[in-house]
Structure formats: structure tokens, C-alpha cells
Short mmCIF file of C-alpha atoms in Angstrom, two decimals:
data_model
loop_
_atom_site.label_atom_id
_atom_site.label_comp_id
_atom_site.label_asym_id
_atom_site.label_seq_id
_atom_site.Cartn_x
_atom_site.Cartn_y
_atom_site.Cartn_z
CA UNK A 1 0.00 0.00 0.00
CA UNK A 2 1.26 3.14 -1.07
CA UNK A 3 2.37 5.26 2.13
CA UNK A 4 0.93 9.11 2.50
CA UNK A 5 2.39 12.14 0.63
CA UNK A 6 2.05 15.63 1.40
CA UNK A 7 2.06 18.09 -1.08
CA UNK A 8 1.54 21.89 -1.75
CA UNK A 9 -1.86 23.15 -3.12
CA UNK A 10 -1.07 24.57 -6.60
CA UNK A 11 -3.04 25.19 -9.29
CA UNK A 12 -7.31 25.38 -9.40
CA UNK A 13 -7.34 21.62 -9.64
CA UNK A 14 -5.39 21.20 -6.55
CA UNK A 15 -7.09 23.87 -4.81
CA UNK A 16 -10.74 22.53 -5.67
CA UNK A 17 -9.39 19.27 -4.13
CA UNK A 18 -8.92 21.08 -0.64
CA UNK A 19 -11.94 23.11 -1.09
CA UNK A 20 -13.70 19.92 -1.50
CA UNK A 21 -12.32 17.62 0.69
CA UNK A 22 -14.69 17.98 3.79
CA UNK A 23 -17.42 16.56 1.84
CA UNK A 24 -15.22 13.11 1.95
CA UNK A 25 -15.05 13.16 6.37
CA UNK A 26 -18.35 14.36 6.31
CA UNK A 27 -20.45 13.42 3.68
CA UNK A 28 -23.21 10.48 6.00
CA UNK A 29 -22.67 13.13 8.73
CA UNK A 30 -26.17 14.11 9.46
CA UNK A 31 -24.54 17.19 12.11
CA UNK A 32 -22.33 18.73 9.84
CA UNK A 33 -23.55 21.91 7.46
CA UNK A 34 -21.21 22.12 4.42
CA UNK A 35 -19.82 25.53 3.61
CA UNK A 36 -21.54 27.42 0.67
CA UNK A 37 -18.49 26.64 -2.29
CA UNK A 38 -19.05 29.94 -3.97
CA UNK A 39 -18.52 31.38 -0.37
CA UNK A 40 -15.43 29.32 0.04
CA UNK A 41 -14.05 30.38 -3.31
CA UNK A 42 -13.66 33.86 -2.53
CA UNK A 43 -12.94 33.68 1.14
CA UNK A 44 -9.44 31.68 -0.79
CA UNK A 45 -9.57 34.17 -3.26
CA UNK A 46 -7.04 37.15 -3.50
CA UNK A 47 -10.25 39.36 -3.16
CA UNK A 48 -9.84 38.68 0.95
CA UNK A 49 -7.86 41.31 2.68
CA UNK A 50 -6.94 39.21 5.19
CA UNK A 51 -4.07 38.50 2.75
CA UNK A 52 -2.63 41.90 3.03
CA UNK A 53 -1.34 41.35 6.26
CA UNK A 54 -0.63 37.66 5.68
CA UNK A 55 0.94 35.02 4.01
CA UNK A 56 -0.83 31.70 3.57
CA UNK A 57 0.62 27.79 1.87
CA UNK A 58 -2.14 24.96 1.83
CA UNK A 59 -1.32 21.18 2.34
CA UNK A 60 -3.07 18.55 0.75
CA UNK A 61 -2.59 14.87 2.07
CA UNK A 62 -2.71 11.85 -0.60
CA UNK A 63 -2.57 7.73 0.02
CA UNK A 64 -3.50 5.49 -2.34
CA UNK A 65 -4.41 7.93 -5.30
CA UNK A 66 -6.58 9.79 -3.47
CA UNK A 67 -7.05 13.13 -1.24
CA UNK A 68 -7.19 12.20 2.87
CA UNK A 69 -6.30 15.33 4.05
CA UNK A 70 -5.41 19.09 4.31
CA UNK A 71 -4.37 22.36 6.20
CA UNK A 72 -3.42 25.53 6.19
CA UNK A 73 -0.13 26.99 6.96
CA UNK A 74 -1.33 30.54 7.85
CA UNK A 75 1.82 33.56 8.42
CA UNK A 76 -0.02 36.46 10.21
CA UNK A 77 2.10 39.55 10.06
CA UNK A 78 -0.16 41.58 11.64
CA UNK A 79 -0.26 39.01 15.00
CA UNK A 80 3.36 38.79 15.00
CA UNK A 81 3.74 42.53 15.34
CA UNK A 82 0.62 43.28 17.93
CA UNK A 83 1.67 40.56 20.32
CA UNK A 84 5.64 40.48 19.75
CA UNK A 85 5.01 36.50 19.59
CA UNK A 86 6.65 34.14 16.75
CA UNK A 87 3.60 32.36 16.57
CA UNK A 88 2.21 30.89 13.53
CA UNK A 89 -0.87 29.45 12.62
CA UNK A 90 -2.65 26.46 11.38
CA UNK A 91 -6.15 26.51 10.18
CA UNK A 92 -8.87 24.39 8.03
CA UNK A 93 -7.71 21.28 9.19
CA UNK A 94 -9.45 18.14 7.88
CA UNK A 95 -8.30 14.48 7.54
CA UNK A 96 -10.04 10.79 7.46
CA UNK A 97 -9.40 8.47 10.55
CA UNK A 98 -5.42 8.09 9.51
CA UNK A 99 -3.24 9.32 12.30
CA UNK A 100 -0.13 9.19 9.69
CA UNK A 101 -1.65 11.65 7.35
CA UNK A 102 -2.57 14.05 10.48
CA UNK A 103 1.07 13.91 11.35
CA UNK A 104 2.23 14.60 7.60
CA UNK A 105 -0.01 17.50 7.45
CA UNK A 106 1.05 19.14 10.65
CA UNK A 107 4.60 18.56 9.31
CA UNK A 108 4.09 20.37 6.38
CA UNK A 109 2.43 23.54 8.41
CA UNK A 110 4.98 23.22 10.93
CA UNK A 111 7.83 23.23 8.93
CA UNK A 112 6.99 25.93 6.22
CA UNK A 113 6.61 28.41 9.45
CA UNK A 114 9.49 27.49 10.55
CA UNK A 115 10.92 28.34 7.33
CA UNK A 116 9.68 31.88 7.98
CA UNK A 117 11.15 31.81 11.38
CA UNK A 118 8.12 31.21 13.90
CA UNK A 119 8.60 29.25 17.48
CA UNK A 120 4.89 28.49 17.71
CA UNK A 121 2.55 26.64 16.08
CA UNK A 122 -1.45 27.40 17.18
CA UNK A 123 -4.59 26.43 15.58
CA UNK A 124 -6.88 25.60 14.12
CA UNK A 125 -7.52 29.46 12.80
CA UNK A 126 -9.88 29.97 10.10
CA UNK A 127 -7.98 32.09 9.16
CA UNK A 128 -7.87 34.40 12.73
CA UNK A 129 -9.27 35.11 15.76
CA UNK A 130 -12.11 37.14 14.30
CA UNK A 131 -13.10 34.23 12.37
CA UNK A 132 -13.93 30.43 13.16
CA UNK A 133 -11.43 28.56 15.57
CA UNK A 134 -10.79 25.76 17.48
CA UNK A 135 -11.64 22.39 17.68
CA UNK A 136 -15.15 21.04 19.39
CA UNK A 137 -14.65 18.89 22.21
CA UNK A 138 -18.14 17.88 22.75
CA UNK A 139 -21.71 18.22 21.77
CA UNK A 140 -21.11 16.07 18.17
CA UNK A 141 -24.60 15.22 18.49
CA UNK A 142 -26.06 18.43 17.09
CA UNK A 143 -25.01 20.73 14.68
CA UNK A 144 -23.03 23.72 14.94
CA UNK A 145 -24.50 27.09 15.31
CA UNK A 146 -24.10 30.07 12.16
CA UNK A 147 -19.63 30.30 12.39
CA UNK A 148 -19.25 27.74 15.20
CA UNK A 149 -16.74 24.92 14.90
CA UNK A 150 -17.54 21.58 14.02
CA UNK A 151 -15.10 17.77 13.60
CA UNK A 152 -14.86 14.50 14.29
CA UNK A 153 -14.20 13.25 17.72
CA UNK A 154 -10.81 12.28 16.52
CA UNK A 155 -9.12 15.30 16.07
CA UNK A 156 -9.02 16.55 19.29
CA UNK A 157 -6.90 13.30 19.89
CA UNK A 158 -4.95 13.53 16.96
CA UNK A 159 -3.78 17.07 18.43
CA UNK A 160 -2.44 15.78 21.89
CA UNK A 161 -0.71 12.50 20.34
CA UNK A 162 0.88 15.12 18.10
CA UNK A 163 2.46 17.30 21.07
CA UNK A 164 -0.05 20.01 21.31
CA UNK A 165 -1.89 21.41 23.97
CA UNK A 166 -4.83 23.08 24.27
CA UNK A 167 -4.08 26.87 24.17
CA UNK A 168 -7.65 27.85 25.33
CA UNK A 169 -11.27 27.18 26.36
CA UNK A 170 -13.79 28.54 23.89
CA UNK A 171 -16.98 28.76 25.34
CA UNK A 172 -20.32 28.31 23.80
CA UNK A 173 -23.47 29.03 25.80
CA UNK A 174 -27.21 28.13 24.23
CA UNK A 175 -30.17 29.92 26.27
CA UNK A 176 -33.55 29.49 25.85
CA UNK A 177 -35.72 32.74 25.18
CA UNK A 178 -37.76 33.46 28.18
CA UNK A 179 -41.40 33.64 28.17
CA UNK A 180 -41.37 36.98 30.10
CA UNK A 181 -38.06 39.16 30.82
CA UNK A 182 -36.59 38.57 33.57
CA UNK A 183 -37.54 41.30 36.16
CA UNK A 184 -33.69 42.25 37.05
CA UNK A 185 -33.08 42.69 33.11
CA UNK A 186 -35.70 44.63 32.91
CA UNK A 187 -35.26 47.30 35.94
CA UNK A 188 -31.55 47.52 35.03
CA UNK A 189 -32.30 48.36 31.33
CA UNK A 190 -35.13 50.50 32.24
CA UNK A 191 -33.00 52.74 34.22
CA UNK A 192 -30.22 52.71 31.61
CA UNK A 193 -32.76 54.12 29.66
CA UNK A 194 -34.05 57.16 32.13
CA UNK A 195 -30.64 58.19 32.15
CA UNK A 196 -31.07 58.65 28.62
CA UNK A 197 -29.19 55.70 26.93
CA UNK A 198 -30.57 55.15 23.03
CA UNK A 199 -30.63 51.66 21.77
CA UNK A 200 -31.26 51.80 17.38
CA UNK A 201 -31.15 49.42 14.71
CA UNK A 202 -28.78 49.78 12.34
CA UNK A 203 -29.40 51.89 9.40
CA UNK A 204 -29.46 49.72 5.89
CA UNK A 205 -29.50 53.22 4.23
CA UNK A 206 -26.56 53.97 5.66
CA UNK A 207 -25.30 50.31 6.21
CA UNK A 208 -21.35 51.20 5.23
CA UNK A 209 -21.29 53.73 7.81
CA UNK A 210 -22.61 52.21 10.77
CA UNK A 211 -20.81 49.36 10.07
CA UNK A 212 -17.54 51.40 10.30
CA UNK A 213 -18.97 52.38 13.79
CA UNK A 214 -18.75 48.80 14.74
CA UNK A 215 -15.39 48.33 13.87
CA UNK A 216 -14.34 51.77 15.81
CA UNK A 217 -16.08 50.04 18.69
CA UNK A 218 -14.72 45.87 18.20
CA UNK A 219 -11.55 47.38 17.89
CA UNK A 220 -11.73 49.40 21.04
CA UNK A 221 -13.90 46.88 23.37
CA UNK A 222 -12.15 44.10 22.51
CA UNK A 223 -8.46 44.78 22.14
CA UNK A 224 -7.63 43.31 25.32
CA UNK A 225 -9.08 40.31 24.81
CA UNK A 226 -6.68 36.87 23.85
CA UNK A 227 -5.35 36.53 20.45
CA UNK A 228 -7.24 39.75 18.84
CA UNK A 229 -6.58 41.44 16.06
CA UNK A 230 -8.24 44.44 15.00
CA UNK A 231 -9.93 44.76 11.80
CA UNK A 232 -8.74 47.25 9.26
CA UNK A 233 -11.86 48.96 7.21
CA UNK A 234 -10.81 47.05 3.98
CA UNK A 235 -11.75 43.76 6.08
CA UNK A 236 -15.05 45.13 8.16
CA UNK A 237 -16.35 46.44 4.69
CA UNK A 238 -15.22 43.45 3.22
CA UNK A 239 -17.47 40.94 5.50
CA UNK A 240 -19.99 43.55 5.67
CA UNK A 241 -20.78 42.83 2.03
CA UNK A 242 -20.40 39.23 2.79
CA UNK A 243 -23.42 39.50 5.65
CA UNK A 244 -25.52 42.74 4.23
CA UNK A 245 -27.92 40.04 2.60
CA UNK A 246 -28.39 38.15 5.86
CA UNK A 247 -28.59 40.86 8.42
CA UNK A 248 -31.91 41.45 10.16
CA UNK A 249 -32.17 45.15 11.27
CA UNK A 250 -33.85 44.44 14.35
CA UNK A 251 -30.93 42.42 15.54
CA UNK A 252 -28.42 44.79 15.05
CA UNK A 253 -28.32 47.23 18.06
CA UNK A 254 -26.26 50.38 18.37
CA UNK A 255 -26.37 52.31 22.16
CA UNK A 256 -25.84 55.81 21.88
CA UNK A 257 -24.80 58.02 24.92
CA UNK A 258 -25.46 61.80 23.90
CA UNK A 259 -25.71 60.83 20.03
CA UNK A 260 -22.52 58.96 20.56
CA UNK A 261 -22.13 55.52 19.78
CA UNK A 262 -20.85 53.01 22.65
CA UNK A 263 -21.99 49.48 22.40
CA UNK A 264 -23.28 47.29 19.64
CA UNK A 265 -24.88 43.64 19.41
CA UNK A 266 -24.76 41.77 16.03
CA UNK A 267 -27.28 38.82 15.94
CA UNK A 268 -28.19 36.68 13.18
CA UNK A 269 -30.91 33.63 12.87
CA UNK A 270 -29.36 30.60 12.79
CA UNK A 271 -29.00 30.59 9.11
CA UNK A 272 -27.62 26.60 9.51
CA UNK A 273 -30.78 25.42 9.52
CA UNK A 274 -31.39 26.24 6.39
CA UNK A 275 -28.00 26.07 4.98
CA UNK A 276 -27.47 22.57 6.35
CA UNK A 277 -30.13 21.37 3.13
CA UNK A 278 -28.02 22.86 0.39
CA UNK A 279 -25.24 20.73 0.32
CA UNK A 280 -22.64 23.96 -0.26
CA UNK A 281 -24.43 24.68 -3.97
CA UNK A 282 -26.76 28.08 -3.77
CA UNK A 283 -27.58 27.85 -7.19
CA UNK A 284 -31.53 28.87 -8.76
CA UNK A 285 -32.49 25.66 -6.93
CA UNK A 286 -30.59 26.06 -3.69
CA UNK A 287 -31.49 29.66 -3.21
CA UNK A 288 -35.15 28.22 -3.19
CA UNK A 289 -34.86 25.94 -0.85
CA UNK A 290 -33.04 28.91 1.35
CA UNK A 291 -35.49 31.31 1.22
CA UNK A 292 -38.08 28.06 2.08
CA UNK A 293 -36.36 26.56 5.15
CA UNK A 294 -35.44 29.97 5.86
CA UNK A 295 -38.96 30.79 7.42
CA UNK A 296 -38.74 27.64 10.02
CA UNK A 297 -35.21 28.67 11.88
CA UNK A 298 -35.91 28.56 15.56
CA UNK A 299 -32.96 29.68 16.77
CA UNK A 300 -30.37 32.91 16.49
CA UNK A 301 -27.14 33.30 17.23
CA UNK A 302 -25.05 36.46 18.70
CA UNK A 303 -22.29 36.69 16.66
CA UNK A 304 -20.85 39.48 18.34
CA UNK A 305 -21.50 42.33 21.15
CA UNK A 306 -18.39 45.17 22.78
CA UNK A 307 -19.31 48.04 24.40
CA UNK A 308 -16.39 51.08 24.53
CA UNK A 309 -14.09 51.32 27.83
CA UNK A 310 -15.39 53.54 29.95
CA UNK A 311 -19.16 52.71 29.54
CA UNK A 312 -18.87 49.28 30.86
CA UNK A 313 -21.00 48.34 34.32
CA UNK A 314 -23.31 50.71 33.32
CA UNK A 315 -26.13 48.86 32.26
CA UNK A 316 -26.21 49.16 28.66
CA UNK A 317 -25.43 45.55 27.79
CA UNK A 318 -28.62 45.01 29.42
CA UNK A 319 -30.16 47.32 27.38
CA UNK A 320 -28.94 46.02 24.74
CA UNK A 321 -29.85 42.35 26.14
CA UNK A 322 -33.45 43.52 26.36
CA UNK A 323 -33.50 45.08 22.97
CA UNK A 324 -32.35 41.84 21.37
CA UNK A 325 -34.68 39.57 23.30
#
């Protein structure tokens, strides 16, 4: 039997392999939502200005004449210089049951940053921070929220019989809507609001500009936080094109103090309900079915929520808790 290779992605044909791969671990999966490919496509594609801080080499795994695996070797400039940290990076890592090809694979990410002179190797990123990362470590009976994580059982495994360790928890909490609003919630945000606190929606007339205002504000509220990086406007315009079709106004909150924007919570529906039916093609046929299963999501997700230093223990993210509820 023909032992495992490890090569570097070049060319379309090579890069539609690794694009395509996941629908090989996954495929009788009945958790897993494939990725949209035309999504995939251009989050790869040179139109992503992630890549202008960044350098990126993809892996692709073979045995046997075909595809088992792949990664990401992922160079962030911009990390290296805000946390003075050699650290690299490796992110969309997927592989069948073959604990050989997992070590390959990590080789080849490994050793190309160590080319480039990093000391650490940390992942999975897809492709940072602000995007999906990490590995699940439990709940594989039910799929992953909109941007949440989702692999085999395996992989966590694979990691630690590799030599890593885990870097950090990432913790996901699901809460059930109440009936009625919890009476605390409600007196905190209700005097928030006396003291003349304004919670809007965001303005899809003027969508580019308040969505510049959340950057101003992720930037500032969470710059302390571990492993952030802050977005530049060419990457918060960017994914604001990428989510303007899927953004419900009423669940995306800006709180004003004196006409002056503080805090923000982005919240989508669960748009994996309905993308979990398309099988990654949003063609005539799969926009259909979208805009069908659409209506039936049960469930939303908040994708993201700061509030400015200096306005913090105020109140306002109940406000803004209310508001969303």
C-alpha cells in the first residue's frame, strides 16, 4: 500500500481538491452543514484582505491515489507585530481516521513556518481570531450554530498524540428565550434608559457607515481580549458585504450616549438550519430551498457584542440584552 504524501496546493485543480475535501469526512454526517463553495471560493480568493497582512501555503494529504487530508499553513504579520510572539498558525484542518496523514499534514504547516522563522505553532484558525477557531470537544450530536466549529471526535486526539496542547477554552453558551423578561433585566435596562441611553437598529441606508462604527467600537472593546486582532476597514467592509444580505435590522443594536455611539450587538438567525439542506451549492435551486427553510429557523445566534471602555457596568449591555430579546 502506497504510504501518505504531502504536497503543496497549486493550481485550481489542486485547490478545488482542498476546497472539496470535507465533503469526503463528512459526507453520512447528518450534524455537519457544508460551507456554501461559492462562499469558500472567494474567502481563498485574493479578493480577501486578510491577505494583506498575511501570508498563507495549503497542504493537501494523498494515500492510495486519493485526497485524505489538508491544512493551512497561515503567516499572520499583523499578530506577530501586535503581540511580539513568533507564533504561527494552522487553520482548516481536515483528515479521514489516519493518524499518519494528520502527522504529515502538521509537518508540512509546521515546517513551512518554521521556514519563515516562527517558534509556535497554534490552531486551528480559520484564518484568525475574528473568524472560526478551534476544535469542538463535545456536543457532536447536534449541529453547529451560524460560524461555530464543528469535527470528528478524533481530532481533538490527533492534536495531543501530536504534542499540542490546548491553548484555550472557547466557550459556547445556548439559552432558551424566556417567556417573560426577567424582572432584574428589565429594571436595570429600564433605568439605563431614564438616564437617557438610546438603543437603534442599524441603518441599511446607511449600512457602510454604521458598520464602520462597529469596527471603531470591536476594535476598542475588545483589544484586550486573547489573540485579537483588529480589523482594518478594507476587512469590516469586506465581511460587511459578505453579511448585508443576511442581516436582520432588528438584531443589530447600536447604544448611543449623547448621540454617541458606545456598544453594539450583532445577531443573526441561525441561518444553519437552512443552509445545512443545500449541500454547499446556492444555485436557482438552492437559493429556493433557502429562502423556504429559511422561514422555520428557531434559533439565532449572537455573533458578536463590545461596548467602549469607559461605559462598561453601566447597564447598557442590558439594554442592549433587552433590545435583542
Amino acid at each position: 500500500m502506497e504510504g501518505v504524501r504531502v504536497i503543496p496546493v497549486q493550481g485550481k485543480g489542486q485547490l478545488r481538491e482542498f476546497l472539496h475535501l470535507p465533503w469526503k469526512i463528512y459526507g453520512c454526517n447528518p450534524y455537519w452543514v457544508p460551507p456554501l463553495l461559492r462562499d469558500q471560493k472567494v474567502l481563498f480568493s485574493s479578493r480577501n484582505p486578510f491577505f494583506a497582512h498575511a501570508e498563507v501555503a495549503y497542504f493537501l494529504a494523498w494515500k492510495g491515489g486519493e485526497t485524505i487530508g489538508r491544512v493551512a499553513a497561515i503567516l499572520n504579520h499583523l499578530h506577530i507585530h501586535l503581540h511580539q510572539e513568533k507564533a504561527g498558525f494552522f487553520g482548516f484542518f481536515e483528515c479521514l481516521p489516519d493518524y499518519e496523514a494528520a502527522i504529515w499534514l502538521l509537518d508540512a504547516a509546521r515546517g513551512w513556518l518554521k521556514e519563515k522563522g516562527m517558534q509556535i505553532l497554534r490552531g486551528p484558525m480559520n484564518f484568525s481570531t475574528n473568524e472560526e477557531c478551534g476544535f469542538l470537544l463535545e456536543g457532536y450530536d447536534s449541529s453547529p450554530f451560524l460560524m461555530m466549529p464543528y469535527n470528528p471526535p478524533y481530532y481533538p486526539d490527533f492534536m495531543s498524540r501530536y504534542g499540542l496542547r490546548k491553548a484555550k477554552d472557547l466557550l459556547a453558551y445556548i439559552v432558551d428565550i424566556p417567556k417573560e423578561v426577567p424582572p432584574r433585566l428589565l429594571r436595570v435596562a429600564e433605568a439605563v434608559k431614564a438616564e437617557g441611553v438610546r438603543v437603534r437598529t442599524i441603518d441599511m441606508g446607511r449600512f457602510e457607515g454604521d458598520i464602520e462604527t462597529i469596527r471603531e467600537i470591536y476594535n476598542a472593546a475588545w483589544s484586550e481580549n486573547w489573540g485579537f486582532l483588529p480589523l482594518s476597514p478594507e476587512e469590516i467592509a469586506w465581511t460587511a458585504c459578505r453579511l448585508r444580505p443576511l442581516v436582520v435590522p432588528e438584531l443589530a443594536l447600536l447604544a448611543e450616549v449623547a448621540g454617541a455611539p458606545v456598544g453594539f450587538m450583532l445577531c443573526l438567525p441561525d441561518y444553519n438550519q437552512a443552509l445545512k439542506r443545500l449541500n454547499g451549492r446556492l444555485g436557482p435551486l438552492g437559493l429556493a430551498k433557502f429562502l423556504w427553510y429559511k422561514r422555520s429557523i428557531t434559533d439565532f445566534r449572537v455573533m458578536v457584542f463590545g461596548i467602549r471602555p469607559g461605559h462598561r457596568k453601566k447597564g447598557i449591555d442590558a439594554l442592549l440584552y433587552l433590545e435583542s430579546l
